[in-house]
Every structure is written in structure tokens, then in C-alpha cells.
PDB file of C-alpha atoms and ligand atoms in Angstrom:
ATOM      1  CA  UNK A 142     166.328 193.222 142.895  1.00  0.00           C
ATOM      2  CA  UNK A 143     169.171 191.468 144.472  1.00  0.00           C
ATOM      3  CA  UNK A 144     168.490 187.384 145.021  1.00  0.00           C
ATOM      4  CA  UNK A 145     169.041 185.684 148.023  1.00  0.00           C
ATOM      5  CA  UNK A 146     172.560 184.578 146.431  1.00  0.00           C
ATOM      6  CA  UNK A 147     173.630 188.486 146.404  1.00  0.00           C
ATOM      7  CA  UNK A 148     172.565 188.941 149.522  1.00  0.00           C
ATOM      8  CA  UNK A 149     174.191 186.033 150.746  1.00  0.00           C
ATOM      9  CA  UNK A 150     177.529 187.422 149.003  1.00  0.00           C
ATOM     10  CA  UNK A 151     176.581 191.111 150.169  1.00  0.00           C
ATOM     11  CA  UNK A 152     176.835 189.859 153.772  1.00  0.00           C
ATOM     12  CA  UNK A 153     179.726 188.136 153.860  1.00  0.00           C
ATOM     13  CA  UNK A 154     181.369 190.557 152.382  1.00  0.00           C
ATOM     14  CA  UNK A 155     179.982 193.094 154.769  1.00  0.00           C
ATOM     15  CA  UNK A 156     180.962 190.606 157.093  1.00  0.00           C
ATOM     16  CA  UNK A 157     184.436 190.157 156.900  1.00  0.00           C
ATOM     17  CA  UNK A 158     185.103 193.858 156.753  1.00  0.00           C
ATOM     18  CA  UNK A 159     183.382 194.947 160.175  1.00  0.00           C
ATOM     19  CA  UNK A 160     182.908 192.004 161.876  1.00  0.00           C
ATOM     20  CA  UNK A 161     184.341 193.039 165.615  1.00  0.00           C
ATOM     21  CA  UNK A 162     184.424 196.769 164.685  1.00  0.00           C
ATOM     22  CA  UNK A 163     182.730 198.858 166.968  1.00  0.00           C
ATOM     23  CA  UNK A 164     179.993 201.515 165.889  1.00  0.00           C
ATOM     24  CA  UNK A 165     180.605 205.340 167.289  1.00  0.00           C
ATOM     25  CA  UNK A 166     178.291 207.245 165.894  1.00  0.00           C
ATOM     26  CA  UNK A 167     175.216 207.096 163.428  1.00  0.00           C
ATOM     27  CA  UNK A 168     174.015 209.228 161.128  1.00  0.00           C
ATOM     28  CA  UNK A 169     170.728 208.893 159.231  1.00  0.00           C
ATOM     29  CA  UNK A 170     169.461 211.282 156.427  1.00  0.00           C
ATOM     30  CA  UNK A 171     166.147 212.620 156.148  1.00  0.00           C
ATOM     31  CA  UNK A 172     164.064 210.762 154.080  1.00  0.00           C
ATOM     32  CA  UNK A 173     161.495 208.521 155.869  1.00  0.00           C
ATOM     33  CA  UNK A 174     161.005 206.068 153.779  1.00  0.00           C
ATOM     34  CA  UNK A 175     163.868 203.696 154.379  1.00  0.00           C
ATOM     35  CA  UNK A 176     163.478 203.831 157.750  1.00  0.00           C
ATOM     36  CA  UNK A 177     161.272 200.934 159.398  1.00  0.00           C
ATOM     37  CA  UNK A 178     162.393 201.610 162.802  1.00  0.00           C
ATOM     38  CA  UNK A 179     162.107 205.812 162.992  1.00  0.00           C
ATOM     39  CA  UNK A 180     165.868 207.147 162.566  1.00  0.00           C
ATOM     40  CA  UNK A 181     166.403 208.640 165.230  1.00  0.00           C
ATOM     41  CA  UNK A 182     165.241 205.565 167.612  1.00  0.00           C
ATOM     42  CA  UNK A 183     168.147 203.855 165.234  1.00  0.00           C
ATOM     43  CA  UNK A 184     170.911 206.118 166.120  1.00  0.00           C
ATOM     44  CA  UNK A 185     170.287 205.752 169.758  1.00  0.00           C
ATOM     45  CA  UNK A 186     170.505 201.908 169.406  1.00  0.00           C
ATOM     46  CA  UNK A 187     173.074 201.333 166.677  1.00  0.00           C
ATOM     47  CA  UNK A 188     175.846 203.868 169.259  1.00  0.00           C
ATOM     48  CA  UNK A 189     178.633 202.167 170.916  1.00  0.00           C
ATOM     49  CA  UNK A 190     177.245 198.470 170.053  1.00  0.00           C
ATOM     50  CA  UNK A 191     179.745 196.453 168.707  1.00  0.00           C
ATOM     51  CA  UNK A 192     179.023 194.677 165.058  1.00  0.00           C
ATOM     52  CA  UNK A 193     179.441 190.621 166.302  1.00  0.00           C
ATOM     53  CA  UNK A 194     178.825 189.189 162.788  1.00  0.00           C
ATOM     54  CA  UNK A 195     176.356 190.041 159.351  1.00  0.00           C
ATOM     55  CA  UNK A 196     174.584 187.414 158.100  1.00  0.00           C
ATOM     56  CA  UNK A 197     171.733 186.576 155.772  1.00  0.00           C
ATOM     57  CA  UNK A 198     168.451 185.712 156.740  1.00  0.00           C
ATOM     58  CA  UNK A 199     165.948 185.290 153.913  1.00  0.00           C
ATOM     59  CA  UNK A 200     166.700 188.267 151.483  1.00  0.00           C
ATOM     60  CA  UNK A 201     167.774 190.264 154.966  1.00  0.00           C
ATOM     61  CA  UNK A 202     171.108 191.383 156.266  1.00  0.00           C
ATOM     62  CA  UNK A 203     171.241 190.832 159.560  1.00  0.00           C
ATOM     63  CA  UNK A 204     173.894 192.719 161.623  1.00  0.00           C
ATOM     64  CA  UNK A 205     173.958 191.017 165.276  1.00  0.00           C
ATOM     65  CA  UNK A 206     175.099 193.187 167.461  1.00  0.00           C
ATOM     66  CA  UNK A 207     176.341 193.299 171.444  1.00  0.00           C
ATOM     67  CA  UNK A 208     174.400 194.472 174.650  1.00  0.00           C
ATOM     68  CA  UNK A 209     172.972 192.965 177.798  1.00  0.00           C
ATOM     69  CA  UNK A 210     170.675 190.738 175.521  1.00  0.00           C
ATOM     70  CA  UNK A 211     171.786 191.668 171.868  1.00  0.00           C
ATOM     71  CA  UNK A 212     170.280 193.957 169.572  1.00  0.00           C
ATOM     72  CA  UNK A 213     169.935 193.530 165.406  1.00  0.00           C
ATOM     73  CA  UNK A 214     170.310 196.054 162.854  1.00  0.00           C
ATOM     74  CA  UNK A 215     168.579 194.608 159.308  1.00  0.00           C
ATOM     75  CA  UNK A 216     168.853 195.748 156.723  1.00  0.00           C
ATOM     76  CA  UNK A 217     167.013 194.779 153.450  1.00  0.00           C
ATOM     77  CA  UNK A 218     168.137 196.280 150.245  1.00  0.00           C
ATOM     78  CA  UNK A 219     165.084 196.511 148.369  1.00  0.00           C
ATOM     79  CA  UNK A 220     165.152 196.945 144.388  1.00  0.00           C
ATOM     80  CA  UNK A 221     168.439 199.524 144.899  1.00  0.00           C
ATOM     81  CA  UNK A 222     169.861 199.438 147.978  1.00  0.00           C
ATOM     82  CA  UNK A 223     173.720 198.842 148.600  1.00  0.00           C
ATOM     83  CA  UNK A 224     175.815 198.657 151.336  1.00  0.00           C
ATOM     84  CA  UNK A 225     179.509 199.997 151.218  1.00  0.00           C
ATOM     85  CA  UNK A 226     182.227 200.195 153.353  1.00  0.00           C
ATOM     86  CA  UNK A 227     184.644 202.876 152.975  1.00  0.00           C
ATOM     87  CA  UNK A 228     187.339 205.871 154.598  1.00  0.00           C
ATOM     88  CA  UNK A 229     185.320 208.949 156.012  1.00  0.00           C
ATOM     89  CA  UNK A 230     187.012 210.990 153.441  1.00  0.00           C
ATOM     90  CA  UNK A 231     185.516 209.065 150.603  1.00  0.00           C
ATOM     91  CA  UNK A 232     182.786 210.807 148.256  1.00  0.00           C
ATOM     92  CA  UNK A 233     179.365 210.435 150.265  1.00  0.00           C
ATOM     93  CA  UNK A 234     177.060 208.900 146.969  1.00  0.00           C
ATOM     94  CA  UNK A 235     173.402 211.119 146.575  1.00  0.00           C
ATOM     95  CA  UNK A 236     170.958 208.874 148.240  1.00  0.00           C
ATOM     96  CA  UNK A 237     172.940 207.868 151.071  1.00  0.00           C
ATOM     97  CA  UNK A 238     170.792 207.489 153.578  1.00  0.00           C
ATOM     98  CA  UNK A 239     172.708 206.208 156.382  1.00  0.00           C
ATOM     99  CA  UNK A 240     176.054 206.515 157.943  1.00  0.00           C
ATOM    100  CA  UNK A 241     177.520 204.746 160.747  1.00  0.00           C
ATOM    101  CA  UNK A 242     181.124 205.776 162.174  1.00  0.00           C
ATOM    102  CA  UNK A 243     183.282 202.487 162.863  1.00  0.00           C
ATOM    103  CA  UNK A 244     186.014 202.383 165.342  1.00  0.00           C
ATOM    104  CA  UNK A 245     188.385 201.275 163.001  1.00  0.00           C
ATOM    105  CA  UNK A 246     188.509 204.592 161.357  1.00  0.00           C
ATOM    106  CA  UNK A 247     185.530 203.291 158.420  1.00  0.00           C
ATOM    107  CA  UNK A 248     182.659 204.021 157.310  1.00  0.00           C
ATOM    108  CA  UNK A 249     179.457 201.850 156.833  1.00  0.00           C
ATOM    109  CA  UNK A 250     177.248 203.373 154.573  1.00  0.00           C
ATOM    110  CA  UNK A 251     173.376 202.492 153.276  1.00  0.00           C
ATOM    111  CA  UNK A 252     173.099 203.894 149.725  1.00  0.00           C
ATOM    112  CA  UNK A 253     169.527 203.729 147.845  1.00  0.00           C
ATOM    113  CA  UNK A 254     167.971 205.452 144.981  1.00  0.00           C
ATOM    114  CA  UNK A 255     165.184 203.969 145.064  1.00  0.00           C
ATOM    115  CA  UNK A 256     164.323 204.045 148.874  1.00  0.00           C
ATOM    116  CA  UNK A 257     162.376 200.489 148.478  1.00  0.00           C
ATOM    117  CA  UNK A 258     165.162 199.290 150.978  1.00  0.00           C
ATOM    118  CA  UNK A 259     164.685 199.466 154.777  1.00  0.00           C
ATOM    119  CA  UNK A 260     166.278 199.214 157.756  1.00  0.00           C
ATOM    120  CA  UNK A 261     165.352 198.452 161.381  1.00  0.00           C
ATOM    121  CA  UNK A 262     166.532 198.605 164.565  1.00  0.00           C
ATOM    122  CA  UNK A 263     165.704 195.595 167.055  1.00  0.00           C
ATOM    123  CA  UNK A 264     166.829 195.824 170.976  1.00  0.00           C
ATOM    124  CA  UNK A 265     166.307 192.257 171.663  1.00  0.00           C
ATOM    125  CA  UNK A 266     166.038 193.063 175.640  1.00  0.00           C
ATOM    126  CA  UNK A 267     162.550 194.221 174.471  1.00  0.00           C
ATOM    127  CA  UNK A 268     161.502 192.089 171.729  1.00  0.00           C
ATOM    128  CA  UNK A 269     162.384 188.997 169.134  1.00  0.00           C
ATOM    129  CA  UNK A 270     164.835 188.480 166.894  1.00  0.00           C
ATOM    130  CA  UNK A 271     164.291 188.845 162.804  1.00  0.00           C
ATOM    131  CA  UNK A 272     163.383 185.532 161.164  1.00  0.00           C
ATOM    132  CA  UNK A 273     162.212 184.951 157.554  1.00  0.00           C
ATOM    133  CA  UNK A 274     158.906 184.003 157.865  1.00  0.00           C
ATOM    134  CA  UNK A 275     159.023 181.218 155.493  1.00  0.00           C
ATOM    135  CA  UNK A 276     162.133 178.237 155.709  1.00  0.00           C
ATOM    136  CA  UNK A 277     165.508 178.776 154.968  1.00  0.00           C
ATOM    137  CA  UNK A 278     166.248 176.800 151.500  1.00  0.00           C
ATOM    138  CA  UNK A 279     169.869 175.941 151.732  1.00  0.00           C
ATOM    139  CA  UNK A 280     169.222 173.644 154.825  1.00  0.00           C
ATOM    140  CA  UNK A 281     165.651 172.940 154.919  1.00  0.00           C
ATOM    141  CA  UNK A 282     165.824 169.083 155.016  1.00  0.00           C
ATOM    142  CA  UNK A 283     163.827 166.472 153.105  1.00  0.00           C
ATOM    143  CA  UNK A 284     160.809 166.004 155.017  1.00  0.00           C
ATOM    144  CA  UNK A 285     160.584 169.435 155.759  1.00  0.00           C
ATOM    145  CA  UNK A 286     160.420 170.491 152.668  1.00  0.00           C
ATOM    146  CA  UNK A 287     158.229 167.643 151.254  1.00  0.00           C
ATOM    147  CA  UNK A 288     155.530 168.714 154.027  1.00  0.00           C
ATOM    148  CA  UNK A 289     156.070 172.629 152.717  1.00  0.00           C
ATOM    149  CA  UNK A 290     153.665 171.666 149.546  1.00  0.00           C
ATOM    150  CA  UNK A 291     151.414 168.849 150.633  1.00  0.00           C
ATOM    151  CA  UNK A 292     147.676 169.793 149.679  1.00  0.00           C
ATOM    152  CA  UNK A 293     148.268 172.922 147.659  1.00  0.00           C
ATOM    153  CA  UNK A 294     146.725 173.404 144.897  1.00  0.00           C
ATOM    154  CA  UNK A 295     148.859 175.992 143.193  1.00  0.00           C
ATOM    155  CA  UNK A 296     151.486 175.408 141.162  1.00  0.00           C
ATOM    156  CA  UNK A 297     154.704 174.880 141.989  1.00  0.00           C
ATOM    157  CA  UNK A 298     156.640 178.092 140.721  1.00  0.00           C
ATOM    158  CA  UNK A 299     154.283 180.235 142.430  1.00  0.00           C
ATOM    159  CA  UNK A 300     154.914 177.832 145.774  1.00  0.00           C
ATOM    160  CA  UNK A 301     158.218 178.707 145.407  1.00  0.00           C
ATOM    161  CA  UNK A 302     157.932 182.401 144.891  1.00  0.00           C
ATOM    162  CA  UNK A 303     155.365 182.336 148.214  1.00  0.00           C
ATOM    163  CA  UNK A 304     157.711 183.875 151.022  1.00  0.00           C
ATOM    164  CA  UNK A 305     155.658 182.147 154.121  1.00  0.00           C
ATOM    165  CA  UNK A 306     156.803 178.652 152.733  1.00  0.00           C
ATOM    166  CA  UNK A 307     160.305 179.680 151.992  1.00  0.00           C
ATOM    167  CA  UNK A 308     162.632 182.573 152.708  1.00  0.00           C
ATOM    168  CA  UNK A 309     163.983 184.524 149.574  1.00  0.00           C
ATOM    169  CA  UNK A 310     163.820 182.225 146.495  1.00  0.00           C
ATOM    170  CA  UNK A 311     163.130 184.681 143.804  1.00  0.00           C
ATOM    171  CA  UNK A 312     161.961 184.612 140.089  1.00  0.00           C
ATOM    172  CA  UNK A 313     165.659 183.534 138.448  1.00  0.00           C
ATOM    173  CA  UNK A 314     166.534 180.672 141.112  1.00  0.00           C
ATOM    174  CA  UNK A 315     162.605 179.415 141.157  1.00  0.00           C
ATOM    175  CA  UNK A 316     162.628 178.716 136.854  1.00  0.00           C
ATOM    176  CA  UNK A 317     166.337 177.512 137.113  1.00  0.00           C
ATOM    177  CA  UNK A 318     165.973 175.003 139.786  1.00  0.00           C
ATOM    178  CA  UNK A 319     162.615 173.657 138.339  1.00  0.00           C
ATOM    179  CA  UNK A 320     164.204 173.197 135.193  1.00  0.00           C
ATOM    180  CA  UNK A 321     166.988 171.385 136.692  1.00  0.00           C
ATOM    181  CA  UNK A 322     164.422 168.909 138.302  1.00  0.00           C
ATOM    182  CA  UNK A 323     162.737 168.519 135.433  1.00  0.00           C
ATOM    183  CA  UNK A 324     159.213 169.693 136.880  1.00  0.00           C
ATOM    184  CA  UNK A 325     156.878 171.586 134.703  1.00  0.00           C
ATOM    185  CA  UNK A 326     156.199 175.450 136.787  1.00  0.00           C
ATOM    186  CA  UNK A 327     152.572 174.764 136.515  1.00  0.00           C
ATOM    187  CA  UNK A 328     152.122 171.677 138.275  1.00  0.00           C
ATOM    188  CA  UNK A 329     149.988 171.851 141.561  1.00  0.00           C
ATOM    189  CA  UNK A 330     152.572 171.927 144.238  1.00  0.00           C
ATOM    190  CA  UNK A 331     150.516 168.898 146.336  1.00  0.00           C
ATOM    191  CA  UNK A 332     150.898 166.459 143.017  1.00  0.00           C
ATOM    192  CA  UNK A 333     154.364 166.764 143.153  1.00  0.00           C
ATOM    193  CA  UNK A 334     156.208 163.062 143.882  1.00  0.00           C
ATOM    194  CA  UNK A 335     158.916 162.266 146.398  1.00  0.00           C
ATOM    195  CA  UNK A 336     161.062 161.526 144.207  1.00  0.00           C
ATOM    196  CA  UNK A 337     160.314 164.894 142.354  1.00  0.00           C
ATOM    197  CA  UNK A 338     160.097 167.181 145.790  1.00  0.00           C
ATOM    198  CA  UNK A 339     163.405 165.594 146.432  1.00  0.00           C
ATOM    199  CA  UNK A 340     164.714 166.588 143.558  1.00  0.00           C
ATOM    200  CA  UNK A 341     163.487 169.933 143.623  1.00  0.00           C
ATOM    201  CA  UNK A 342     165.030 170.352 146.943  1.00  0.00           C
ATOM    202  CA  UNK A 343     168.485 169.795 145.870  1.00  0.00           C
ATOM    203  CA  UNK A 344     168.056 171.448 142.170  1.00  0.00           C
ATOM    204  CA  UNK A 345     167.117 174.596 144.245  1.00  0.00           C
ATOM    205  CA  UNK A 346     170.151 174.265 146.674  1.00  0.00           C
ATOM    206  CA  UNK A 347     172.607 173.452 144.051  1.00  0.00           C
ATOM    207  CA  UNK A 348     171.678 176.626 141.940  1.00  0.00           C
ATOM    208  CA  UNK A 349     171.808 178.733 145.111  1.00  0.00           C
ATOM    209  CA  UNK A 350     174.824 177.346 146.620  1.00  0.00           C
ATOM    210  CA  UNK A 351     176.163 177.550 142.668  1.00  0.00           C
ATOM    211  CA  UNK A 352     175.468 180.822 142.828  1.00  0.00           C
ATOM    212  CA  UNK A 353     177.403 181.960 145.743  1.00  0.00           C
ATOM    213  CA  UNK A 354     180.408 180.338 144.978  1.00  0.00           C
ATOM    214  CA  UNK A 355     180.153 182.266 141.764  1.00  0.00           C
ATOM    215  CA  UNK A 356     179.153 185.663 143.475  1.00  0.00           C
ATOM    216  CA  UNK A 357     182.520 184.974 146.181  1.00  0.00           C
ATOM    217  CA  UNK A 358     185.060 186.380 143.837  1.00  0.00           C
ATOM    218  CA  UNK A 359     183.323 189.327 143.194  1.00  0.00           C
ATOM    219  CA  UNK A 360     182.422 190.393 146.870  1.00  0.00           C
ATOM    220  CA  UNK A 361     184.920 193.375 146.298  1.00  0.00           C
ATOM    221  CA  UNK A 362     183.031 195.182 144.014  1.00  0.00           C
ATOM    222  CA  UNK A 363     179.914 195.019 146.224  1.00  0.00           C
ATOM    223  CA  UNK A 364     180.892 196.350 148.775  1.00  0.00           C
ATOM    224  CA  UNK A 365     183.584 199.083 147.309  1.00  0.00           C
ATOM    225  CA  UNK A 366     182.139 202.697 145.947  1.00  0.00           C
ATOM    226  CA  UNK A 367     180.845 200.999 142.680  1.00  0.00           C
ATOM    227  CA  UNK A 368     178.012 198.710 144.277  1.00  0.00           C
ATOM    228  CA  UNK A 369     176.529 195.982 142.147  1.00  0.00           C
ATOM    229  CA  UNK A 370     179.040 196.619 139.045  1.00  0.00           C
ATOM    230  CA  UNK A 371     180.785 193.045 138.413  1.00  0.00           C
ATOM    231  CA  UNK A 372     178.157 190.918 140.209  1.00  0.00           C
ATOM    232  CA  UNK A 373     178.594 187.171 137.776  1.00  0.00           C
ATOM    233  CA  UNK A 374     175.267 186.410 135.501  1.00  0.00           C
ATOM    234  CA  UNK A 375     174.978 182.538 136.423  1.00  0.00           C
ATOM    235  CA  UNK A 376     174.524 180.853 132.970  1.00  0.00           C
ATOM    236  CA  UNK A 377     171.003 180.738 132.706  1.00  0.00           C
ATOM    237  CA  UNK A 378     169.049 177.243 131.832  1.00  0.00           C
ATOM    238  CA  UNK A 379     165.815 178.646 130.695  1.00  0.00           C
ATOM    239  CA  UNK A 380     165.374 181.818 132.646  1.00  0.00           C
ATOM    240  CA  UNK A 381     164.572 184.568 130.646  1.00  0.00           C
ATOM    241  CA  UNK A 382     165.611 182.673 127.372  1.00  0.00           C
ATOM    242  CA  UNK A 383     162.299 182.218 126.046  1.00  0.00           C
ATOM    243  CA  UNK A 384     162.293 181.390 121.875  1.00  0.00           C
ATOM    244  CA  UNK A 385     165.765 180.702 122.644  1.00  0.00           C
ATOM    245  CA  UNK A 386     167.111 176.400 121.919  1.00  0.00           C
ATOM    246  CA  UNK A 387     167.426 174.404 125.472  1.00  0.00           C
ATOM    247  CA  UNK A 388     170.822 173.830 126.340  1.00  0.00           C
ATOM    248  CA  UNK A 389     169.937 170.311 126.467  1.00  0.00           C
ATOM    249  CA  UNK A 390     167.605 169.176 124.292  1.00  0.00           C
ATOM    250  CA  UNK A 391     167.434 171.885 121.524  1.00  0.00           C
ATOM    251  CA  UNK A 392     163.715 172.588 122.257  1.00  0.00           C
ATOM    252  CA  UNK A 393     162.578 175.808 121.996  1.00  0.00           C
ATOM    253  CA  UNK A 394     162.306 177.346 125.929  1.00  0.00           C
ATOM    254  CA  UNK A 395     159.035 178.601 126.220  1.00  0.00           C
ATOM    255  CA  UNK A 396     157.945 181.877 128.589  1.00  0.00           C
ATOM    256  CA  UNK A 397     154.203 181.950 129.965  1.00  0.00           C
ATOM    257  CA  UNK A 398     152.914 183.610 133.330  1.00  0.00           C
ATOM    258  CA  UNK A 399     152.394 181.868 136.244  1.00  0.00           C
ATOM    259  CA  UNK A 400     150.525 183.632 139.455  1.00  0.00           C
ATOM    260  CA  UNK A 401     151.695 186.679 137.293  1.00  0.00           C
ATOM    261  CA  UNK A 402     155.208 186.104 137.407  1.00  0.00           C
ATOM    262  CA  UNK A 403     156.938 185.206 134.017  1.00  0.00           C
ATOM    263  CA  UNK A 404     158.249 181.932 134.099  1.00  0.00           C
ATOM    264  CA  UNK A 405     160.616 180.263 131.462  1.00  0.00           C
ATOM    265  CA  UNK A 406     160.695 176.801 131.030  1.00  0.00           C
ATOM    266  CA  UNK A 407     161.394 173.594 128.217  1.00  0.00           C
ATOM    267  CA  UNK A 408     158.486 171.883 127.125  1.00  0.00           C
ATOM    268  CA  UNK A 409     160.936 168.819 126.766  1.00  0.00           C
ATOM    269  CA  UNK A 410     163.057 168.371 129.789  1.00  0.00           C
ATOM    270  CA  UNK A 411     160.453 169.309 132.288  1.00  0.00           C
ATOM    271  CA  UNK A 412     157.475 166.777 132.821  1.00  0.00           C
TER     272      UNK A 412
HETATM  273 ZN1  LIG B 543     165.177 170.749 127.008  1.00  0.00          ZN
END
């Protein structure tokens, strides 16, 4: 399942390759599950709007697009779910499940396997725009985020992990960034400090923003025939290292399940 620091990467990769282009025709295949909006309602939208700019929202792709008041195309890739760009002529993948015609003589395509992706139309003449439902963790500010946990009881990992507080912080960046802050995962959220909210905050940007930088240099593989191949492995702290010495202190990282997630941390460096 790609994190919200792929999907960040995805999208500005997607980005910079269609950003301007206009789309001439769309095509949608025949299975109904990745379809949120029904397909053919999509192709009438998506034809002759012009792509303005892809960007992330949560652990969405959104694709703003032109008309009298806008419309949005988003896109979420689920567990499998890739987006490529590419010539007409090149090999159409199985499970390609959507193809939109670009006026620069491209293809976009929506490739998925597993069909846990979706996509949706939104003509915002009739309706909102997408938003996460939960706060957007690379610019949440201080309070805001300090106010996110107040009086909950559960712990902290799974507060992370709850969408409705904030947008697309997933299992890997949730155990990293705790570690980092030094904050055991099964602390009740509302006992957390200032001081330790504070540095949660910034543990959890720094790994995500980390992250991207990392994930830049390999945008081309993304978004070329091969997909995920080449995405970087961040050089994890604790997740999924469990029996396995802490980078910092030599303890032994320990793995236990919290709100049924498993959840890595060191018994040592996190308080
Ligand atoms: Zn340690």
C-alpha cells in the first residue's frame, strides 16, 4: 500500500508530465469496481478538460482540472494501483482500467490488479471539492496538532493511524516518527506533554518530508511502464525490525499490536 510519501512522489511526478495537457478522450474498462463515480459519468466529465495541476491530498491524487467552476478527477491507488504515462503505441498492461487520450500525443493510464484503487469524478459546479477528512501532517501547525489528541484515551500509534485526525499517516511513518520522539506507541494520546506533542509533530514531518526527498529521484520509475520498481526503502528505525539491535542504543526493538496494527518500537529510547 503506497504511503502518503509515494503518493506525494506519484503526483508530482504525474504532475510534471501533464500538467497543462489537455484530455481528448477517455476510456474506461469494464470492471466496476474501481470506479467510485460510474465510468461512463467519468468519461463525459474527464473530455476536453484541461489537467491544471496533480497534487496530493491525504493518500489521494488529485487532478484539478478546468471548466466554468473546476472539476477534480481523484484518484486513490489502493493496495495496487499505478498511474503511468506513456505513447499510445505502448503495450496496454492487463488490468488497465482506464485510459485517457492527452493532447500532447500521451497517454494517461490507471493500472490495478487488485482493483482496491478508485477513482472519481467531481464537477465542482455541482458539488465540493475532495478533502482528507482528517489534517494534513506536513503543515498542520503546533496548536493544531496539540488540540488533535487532547482527551483521548487511546494510544498514540493508533491516534496516528485514525484518518479523521490526520490525513494519510500510515503504519511505517506512524512507528518511525514515534520512535524518533521518543514516545512509547501505547501511551494514551491525551497524556502526551507539549513538549512531547511537539516533538511528535516534527519527528512525523521530518520522516515524511525525509521521505520525499528520498522518493524524488526515483519519480521516473513510477510513473514509466514498470510502476513501483525502484521506489527507495527509507532506513528503517524500528519499523518492522523487531528482535533486531536499536540503531541507537543496542536494545533489542520490540514488535507488539496496538489497535491491531503491529507496531515496532525500543523499549529504551522511547519513554
Ligand atoms: Zn534504542
Amino acid at each position: 500500500m503506497p504511503e502518503l510519501p509515494e503518493v506525494e512522489t506519484i503526483a508530482r511526478g504525474v504532475d510534471a508530465r501533464v500538467r497543462g495537457d489537455r484530455i481528448l478522450e477517455a476510456w474506461f474498462g469494464s470492471h466496476r469496481e474501481p470506479f467510485k463515480t460510474p465510468s461512463l459519468k467519468q468519461a463525459r466529465g474527464l473530455d476536453g478538460r484541461t489537467i491544471l495541476a496533480v497534487r496530493r491530498s491525504g493518500k489521494h491524487i488529485v487532478f484539478d482540472l478546468s471548466g466554468p467552476a473546476g472539476a477534480q478527477w481523484i484518484v486513490h491507488l489502493g493496495m495496487t494501483g499505478r498511474l503511468l504515462v506513456t505513447t499510445p503505441d505502448g503495450p496496454v498492461a492487463p488490468h488497465t482500467h482506464a485510459r485517457l487520450t492527452l493532447g500532447s500525443g500521451r497517454e494517461l493510464r490507471f493500472v490495478d490488479p487488485r482493483r482496491f484503487g478508485r477513482l472519481e469524478f467531481r464537477d465542482l459546479a455541482r458539488g465540493e471539492g475532495f478533502a482528507g477528512p482528517g489534517a494534513e501532517p506536513l503543515i498542520i501547525e503546533k496548536a493544531d496538532f496539540a488540540k488533535l489528541f487532547r482527551g483521548r484515551r487511546l494510544p498514540i500509534k493508533a491516534a496516528l493511524l485514525n484518518q479523521t485526525l490526520l490525513s494519510g499517516v500510515g503504519n511505517i511513518y506512524a512507528d518511525e516518527s514515534l520512535f524518533r520522539a521518543g514516545i512509547r506507541p501505547r501511551k494514551a494520546a491525551g497524556r502526551l506533554t507539549a513538549a512531547e506533542l511537539e516533538r511528535l509533530r516534527l519527528a512525523l514531518r521530518d520522516v515524511l518530508l525525509h521521505a520525499i526527498r528520498l522518493g524524488g529521484s526515483s519519480v521516473s520509475d513510477y510513473v514509466d511502464a514498470d510502476g513501483v520498481r525502484g521506489f527507495f526503502q527509507l532506513e528503517h528505525c524500528v519499523y518492522q525490525r523487531g528482535g533486531e539491535p536499536c540503531r541507537k542504543c543496542g536494545t533489542l526493538i520490540r514488535r507488539i499490536v496496538v489497535g491491531g496494527r503491529s507496531t515496532h518500537y525500543c523499549p529504551h529510547c522511547q519513554k
